[in-house]
Coordinates of N, CA, C and O in Angstrom, one line a residue:
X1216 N 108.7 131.8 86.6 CA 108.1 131.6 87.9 C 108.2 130.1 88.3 O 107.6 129.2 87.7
X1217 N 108.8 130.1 89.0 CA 108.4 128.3 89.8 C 107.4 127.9 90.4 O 106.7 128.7 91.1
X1218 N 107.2 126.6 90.3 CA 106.0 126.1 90.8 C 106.4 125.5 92.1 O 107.6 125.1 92.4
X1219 N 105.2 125.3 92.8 CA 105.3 124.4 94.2 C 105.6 123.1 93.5 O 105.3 122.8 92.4
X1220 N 106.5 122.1 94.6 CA 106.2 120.7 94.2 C 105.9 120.2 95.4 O 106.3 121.0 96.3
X1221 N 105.4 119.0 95.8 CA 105.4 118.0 96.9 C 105.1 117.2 96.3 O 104.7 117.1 95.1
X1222 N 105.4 116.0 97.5 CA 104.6 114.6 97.3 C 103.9 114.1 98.5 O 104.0 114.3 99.7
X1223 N 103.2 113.5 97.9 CA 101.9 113.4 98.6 C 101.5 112.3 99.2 O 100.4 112.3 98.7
X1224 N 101.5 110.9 100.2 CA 101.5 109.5 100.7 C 100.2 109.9 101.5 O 100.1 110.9 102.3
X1225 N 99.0 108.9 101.2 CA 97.5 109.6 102.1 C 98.1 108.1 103.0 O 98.2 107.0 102.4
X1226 N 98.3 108.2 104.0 CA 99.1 107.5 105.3 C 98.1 106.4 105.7 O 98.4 105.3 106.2
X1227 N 96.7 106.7 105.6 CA 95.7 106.2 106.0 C 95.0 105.1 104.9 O 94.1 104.3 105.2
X1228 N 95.4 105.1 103.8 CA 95.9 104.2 102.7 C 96.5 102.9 102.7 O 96.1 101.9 102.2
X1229 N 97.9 102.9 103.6 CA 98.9 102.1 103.2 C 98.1 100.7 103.7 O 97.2 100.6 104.5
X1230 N 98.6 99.6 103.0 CA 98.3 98.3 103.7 C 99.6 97.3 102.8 O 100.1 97.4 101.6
X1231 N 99.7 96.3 104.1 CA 100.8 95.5 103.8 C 100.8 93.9 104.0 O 100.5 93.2 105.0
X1232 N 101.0 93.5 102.7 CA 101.1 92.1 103.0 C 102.2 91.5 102.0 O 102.0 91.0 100.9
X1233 N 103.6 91.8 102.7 CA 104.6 91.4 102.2 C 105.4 92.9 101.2 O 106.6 93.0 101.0
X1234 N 104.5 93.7 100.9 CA 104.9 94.5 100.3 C 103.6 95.7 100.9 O 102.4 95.5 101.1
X1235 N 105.0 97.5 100.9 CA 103.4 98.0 101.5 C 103.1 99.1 99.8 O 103.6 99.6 98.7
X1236 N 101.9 99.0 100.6 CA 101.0 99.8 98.9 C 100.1 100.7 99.3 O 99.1 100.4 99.9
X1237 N 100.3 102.3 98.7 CA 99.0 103.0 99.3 C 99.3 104.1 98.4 O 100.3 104.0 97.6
X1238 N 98.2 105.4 98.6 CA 98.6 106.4 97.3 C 99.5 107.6 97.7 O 99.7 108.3 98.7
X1239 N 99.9 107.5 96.6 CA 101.2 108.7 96.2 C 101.3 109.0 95.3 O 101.2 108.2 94.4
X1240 N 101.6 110.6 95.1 CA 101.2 111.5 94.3 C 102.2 112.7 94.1 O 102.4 113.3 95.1
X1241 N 103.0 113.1 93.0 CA 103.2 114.6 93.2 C 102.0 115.5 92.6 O 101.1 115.3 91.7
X1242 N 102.3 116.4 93.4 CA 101.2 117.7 93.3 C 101.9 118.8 93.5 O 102.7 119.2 94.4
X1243 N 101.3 119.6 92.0 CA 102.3 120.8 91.6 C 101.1 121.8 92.1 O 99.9 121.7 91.8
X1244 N 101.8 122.9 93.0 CA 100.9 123.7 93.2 C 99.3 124.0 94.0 O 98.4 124.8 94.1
X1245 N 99.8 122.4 94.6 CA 98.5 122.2 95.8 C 97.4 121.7 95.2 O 96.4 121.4 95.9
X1246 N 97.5 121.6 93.9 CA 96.0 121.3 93.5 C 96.2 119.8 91.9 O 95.4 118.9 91.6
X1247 N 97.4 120.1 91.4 CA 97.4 119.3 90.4 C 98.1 117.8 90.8 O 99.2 117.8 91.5
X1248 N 97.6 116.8 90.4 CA 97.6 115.8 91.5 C 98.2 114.9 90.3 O 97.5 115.0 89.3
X1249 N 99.5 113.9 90.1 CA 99.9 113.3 89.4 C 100.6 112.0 89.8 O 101.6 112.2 90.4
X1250 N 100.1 110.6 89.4 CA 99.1 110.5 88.2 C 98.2 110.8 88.7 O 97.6 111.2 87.7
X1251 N 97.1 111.0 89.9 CA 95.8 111.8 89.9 C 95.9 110.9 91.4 O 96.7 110.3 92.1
X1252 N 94.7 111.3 91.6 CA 93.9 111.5 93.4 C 93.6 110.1 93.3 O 93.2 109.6 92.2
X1253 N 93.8 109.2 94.4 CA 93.6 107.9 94.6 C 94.3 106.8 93.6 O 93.7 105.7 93.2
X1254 N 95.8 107.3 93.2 CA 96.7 106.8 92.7 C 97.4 105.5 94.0 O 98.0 106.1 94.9
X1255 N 97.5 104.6 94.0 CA 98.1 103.5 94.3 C 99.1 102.8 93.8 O 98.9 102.2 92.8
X1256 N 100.4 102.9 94.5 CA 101.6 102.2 94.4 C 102.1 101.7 95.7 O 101.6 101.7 96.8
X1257 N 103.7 101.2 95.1 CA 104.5 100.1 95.9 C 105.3 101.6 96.6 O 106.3 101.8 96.0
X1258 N 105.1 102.5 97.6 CA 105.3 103.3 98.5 C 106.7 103.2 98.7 O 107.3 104.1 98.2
X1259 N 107.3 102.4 99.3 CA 108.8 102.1 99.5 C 110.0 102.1 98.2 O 111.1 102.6 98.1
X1260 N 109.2 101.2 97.4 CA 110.0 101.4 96.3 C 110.6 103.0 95.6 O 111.6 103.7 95.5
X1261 N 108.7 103.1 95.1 CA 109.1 104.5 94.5 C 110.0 105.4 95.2 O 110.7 106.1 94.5
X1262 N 109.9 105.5 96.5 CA 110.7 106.3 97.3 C 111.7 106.6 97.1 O 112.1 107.7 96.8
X1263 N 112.6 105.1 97.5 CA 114.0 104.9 97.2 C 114.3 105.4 95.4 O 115.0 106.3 95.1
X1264 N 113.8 104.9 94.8 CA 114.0 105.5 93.1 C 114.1 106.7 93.2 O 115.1 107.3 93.1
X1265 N 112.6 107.2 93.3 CA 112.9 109.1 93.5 C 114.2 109.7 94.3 O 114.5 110.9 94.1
X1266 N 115.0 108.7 95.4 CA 115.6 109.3 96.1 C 116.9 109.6 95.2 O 117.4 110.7 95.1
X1267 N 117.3 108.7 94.7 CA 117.9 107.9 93.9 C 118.0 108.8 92.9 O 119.1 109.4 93.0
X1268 N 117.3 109.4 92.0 CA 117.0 110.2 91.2 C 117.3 111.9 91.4 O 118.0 112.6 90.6
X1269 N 116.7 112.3 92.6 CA 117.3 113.4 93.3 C 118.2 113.6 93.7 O 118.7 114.7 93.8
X1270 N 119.0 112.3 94.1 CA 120.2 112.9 94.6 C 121.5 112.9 93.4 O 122.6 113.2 93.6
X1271 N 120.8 112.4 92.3 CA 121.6 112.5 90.8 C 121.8 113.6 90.2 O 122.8 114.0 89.7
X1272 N 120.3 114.5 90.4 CA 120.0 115.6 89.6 C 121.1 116.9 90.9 O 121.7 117.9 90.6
X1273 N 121.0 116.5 91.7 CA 121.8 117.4 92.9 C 122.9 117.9 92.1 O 123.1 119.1 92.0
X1274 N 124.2 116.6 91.3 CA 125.5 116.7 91.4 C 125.8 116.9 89.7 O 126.8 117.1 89.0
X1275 N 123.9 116.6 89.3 CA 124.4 116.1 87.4 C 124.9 117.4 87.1 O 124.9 118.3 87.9
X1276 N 125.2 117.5 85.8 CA 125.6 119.0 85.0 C 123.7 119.3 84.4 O 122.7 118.7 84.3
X1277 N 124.1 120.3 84.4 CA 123.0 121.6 83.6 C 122.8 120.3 81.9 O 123.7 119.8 81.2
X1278 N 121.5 120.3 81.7 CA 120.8 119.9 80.7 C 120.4 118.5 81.2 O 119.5 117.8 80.6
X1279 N 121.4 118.1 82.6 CA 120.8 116.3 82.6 C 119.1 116.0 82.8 O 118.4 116.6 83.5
X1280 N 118.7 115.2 82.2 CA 117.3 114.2 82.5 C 117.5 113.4 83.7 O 118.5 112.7 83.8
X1281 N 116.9 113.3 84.4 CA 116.8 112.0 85.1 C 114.6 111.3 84.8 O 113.6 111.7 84.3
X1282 N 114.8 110.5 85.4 CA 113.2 110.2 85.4 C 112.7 109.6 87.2 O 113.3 108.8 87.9
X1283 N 111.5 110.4 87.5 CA 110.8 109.7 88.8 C 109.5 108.5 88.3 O 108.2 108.6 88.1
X1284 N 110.4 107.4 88.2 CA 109.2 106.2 87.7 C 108.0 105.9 88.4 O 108.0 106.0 89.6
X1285 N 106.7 105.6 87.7 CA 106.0 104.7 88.8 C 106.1 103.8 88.4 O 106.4 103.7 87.2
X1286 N 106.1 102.5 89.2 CA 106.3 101.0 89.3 C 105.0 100.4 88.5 O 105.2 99.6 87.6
X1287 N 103.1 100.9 88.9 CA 101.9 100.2 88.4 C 101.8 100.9 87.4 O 101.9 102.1 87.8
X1288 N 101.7 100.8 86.3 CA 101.3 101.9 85.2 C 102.6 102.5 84.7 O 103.7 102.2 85.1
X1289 N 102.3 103.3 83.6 CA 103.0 103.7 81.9 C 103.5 105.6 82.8 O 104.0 106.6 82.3
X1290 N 103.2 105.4 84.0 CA 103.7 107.1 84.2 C 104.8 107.1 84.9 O 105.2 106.2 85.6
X1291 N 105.6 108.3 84.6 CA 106.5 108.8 85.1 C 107.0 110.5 85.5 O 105.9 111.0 85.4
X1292 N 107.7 111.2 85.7 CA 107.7 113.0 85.5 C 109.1 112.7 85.4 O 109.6 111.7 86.0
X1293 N 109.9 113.9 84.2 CA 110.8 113.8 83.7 C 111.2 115.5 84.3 O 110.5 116.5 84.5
X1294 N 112.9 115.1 84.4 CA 112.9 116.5 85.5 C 114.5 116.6 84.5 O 115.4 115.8 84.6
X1295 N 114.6 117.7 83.7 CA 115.3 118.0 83.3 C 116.2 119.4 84.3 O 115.7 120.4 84.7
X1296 N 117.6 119.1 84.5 CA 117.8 120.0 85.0 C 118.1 121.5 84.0 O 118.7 121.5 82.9
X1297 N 117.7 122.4 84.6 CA 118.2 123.4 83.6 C 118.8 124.7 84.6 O 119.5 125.3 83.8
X1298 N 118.9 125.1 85.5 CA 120.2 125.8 86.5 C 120.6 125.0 87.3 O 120.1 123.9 87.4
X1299 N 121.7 125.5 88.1 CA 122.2 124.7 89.5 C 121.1 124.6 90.6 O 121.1 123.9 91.6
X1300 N 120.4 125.2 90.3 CA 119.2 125.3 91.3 C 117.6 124.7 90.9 O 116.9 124.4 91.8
X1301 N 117.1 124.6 89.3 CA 115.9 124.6 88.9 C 116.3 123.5 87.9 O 117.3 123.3 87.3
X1302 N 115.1 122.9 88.1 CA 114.4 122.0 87.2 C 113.3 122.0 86.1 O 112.3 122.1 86.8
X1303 N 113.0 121.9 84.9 CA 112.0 121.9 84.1 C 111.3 120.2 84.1 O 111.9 119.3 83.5
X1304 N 110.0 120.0 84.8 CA 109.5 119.3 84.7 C 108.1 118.8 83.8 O 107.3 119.6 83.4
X1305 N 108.1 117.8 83.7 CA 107.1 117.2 82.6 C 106.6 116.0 83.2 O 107.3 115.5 84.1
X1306 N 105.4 115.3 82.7 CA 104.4 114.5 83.4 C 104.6 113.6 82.2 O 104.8 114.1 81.0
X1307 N 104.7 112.3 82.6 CA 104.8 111.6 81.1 C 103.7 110.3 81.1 O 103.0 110.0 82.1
X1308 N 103.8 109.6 79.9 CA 102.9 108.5 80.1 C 103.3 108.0 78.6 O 103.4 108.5 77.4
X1309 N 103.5 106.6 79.4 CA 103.9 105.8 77.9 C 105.0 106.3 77.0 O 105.0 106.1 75.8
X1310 N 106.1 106.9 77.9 CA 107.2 107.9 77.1 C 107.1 109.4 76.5 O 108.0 110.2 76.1
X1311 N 105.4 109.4 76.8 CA 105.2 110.7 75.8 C 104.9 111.5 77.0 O 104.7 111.0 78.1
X1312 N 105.0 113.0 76.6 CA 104.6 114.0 77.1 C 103.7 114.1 77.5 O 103.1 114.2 76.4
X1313 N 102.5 114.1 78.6 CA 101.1 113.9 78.8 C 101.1 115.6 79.5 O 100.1 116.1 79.0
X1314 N 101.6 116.3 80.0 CA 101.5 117.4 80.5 C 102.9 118.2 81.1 O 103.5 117.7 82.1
X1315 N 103.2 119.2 80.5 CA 104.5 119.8 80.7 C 104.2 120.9 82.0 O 103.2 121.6 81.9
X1316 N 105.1 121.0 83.4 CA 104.5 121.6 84.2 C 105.4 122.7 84.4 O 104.9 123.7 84.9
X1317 N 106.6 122.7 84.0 CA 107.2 124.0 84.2 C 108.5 123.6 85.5 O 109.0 122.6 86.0
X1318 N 108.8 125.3 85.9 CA 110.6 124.8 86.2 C 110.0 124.7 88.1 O 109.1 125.5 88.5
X1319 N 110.5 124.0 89.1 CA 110.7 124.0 89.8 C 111.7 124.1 90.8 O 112.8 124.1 90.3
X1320 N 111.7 124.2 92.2 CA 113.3 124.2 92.8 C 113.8 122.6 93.3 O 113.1 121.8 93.8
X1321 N 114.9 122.4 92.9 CA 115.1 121.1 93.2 C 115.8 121.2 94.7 O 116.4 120.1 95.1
X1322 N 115.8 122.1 95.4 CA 115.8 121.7 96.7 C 114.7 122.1 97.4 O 114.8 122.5 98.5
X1323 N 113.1 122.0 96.8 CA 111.6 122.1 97.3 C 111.7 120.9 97.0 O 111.4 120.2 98.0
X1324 N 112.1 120.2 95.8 CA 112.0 118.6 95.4 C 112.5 117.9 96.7 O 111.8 117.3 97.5
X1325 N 114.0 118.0 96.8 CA 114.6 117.5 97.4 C 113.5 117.3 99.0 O 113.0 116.3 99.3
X1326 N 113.4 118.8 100.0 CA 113.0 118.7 100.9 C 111.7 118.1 101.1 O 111.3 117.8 102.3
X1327 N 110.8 117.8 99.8 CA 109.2 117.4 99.9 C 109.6 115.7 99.5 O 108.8 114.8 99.9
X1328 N 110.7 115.3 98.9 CA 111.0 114.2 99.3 C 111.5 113.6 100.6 O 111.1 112.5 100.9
X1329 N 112.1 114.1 101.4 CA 112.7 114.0 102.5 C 111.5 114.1 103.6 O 111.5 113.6 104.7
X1330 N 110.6 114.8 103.1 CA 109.0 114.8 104.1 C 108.4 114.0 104.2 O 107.9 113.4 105.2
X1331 N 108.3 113.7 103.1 CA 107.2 112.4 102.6 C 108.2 111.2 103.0 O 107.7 110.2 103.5
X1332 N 109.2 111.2 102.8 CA 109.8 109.8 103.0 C 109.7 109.4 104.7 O 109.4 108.3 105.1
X1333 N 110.1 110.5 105.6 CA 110.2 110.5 106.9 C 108.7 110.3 107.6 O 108.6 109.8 108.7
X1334 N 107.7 110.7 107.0 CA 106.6 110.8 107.5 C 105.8 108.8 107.3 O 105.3 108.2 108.1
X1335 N 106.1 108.5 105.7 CA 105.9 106.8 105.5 C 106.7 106.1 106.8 O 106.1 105.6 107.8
X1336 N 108.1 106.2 106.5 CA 108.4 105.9 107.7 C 108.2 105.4 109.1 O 108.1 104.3 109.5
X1337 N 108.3 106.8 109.9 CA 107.3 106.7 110.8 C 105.7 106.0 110.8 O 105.1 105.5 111.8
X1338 N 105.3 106.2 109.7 CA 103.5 105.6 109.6 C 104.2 104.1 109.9 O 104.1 103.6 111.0
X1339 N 105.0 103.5 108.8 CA 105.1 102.1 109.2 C 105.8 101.7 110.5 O 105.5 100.6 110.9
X1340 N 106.8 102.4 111.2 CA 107.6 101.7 112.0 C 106.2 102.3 113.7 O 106.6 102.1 114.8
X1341 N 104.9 102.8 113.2 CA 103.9 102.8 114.2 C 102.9 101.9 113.9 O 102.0 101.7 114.7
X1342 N 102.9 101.4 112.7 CA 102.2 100.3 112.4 C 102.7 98.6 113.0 O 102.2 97.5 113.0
X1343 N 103.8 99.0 113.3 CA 104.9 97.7 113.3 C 105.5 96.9 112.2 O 106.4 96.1 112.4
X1344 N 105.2 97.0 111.2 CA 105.4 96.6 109.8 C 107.1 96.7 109.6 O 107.7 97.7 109.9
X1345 N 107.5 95.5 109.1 CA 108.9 95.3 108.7 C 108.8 94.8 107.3 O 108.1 93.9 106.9
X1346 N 109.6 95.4 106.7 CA 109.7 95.6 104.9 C 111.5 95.7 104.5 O 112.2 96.7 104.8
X1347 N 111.9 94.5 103.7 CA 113.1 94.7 103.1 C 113.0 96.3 102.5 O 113.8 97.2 102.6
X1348 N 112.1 96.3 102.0 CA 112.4 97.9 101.1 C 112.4 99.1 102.5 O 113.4 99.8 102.2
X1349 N 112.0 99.3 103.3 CA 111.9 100.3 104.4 C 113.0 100.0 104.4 O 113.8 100.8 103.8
X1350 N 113.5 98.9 105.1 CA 115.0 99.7 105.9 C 116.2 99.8 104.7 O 117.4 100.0 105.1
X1351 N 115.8 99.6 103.2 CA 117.1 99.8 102.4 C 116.4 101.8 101.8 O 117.1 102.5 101.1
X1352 N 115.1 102.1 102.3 CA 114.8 103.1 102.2 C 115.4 104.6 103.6 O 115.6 105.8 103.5
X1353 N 115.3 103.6 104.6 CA 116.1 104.5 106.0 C 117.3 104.7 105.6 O 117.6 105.9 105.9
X1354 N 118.3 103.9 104.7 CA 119.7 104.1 104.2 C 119.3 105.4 103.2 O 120.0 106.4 103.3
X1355 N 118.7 105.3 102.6 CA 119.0 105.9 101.3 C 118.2 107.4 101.6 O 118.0 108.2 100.6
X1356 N 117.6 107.9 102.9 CA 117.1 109.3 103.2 C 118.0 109.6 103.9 O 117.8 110.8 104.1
X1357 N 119.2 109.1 104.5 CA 119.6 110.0 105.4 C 121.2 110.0 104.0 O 122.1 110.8 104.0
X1358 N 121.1 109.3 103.3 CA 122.4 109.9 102.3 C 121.5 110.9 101.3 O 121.8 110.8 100.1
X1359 N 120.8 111.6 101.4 CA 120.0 112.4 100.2 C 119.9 113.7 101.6 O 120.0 114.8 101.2
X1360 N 119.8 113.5 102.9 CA 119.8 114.0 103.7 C 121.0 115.2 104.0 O 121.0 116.4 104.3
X1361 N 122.2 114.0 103.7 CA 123.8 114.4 104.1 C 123.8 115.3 102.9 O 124.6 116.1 103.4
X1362 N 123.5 115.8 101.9 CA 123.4 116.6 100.9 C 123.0 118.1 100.9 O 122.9 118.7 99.9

């Protein structure tokens, strides 16, 4: 059975001074929240990495690893591919296994990154906020897009 994935940006969070920072989260299943609820990071960055990351897992062969890093803290989720279509994911911390979540679709991945990325986006470019990382992040959704 696969699980839901998304990701999660609480929009009303973000704040910028030279770099923007606010919380984000995957959440398996609507309710499990990783690394947890009122998680705070560098929003742009991680983006681009995850994007970076998904669009690896798109083209890798069957058994590849890739990793979705966070930038503040020892966490990451480790997304093993295991069909052309599904992923077996895991929650990690500090390299280790902190919680195994099971297989997901990596084009729910794909599309809940492409949500969330579009949705920051827009938050910043209605804020006015200009960020080296935004616009090398506008590049890098619409090639994960062309996919």
């Amino acid at each position: 059975m696969c699980h839901q994935i998304s990701i999660e940006i609480d929009l009303d969070s973000l704040t910028y001074s030279g770099q923007i920072i606010g919380e984000i989260n995957f959440v398996i299943d609507t309710y499990d929240y990783f690394p947890g609820v009122g998680w705070s990071d560098f929003v742009a960055v991680l983006l681009k990495w995850w994007i970076d990351s998904c669009r690896a897992l798109l083209f890798a062969p069957v058994a590849s690893i890739y990793s979705f890093v966070f930038m503040d803290g020892p966490f990451s989720m480790s997304a093993q591919k295991i069909t052309l279509s599904e992923l077996e994911l895991s929650f990690m911390e500090d390299g280790q296994m902190k919680t195994e979540i099971g297989i997901v679709s990596i084009e729910e991945l794909k599309a809940s990154l492409i949500k969330a990325t579009r949705q920051f986006i827009n938050a910043v470019d209605r804020l006015g906020w200009e960020n080296e990382e935004v616009d090398i992040l506008r590049h890098a959704i619409k090639s994960l897009e062309a996919y």
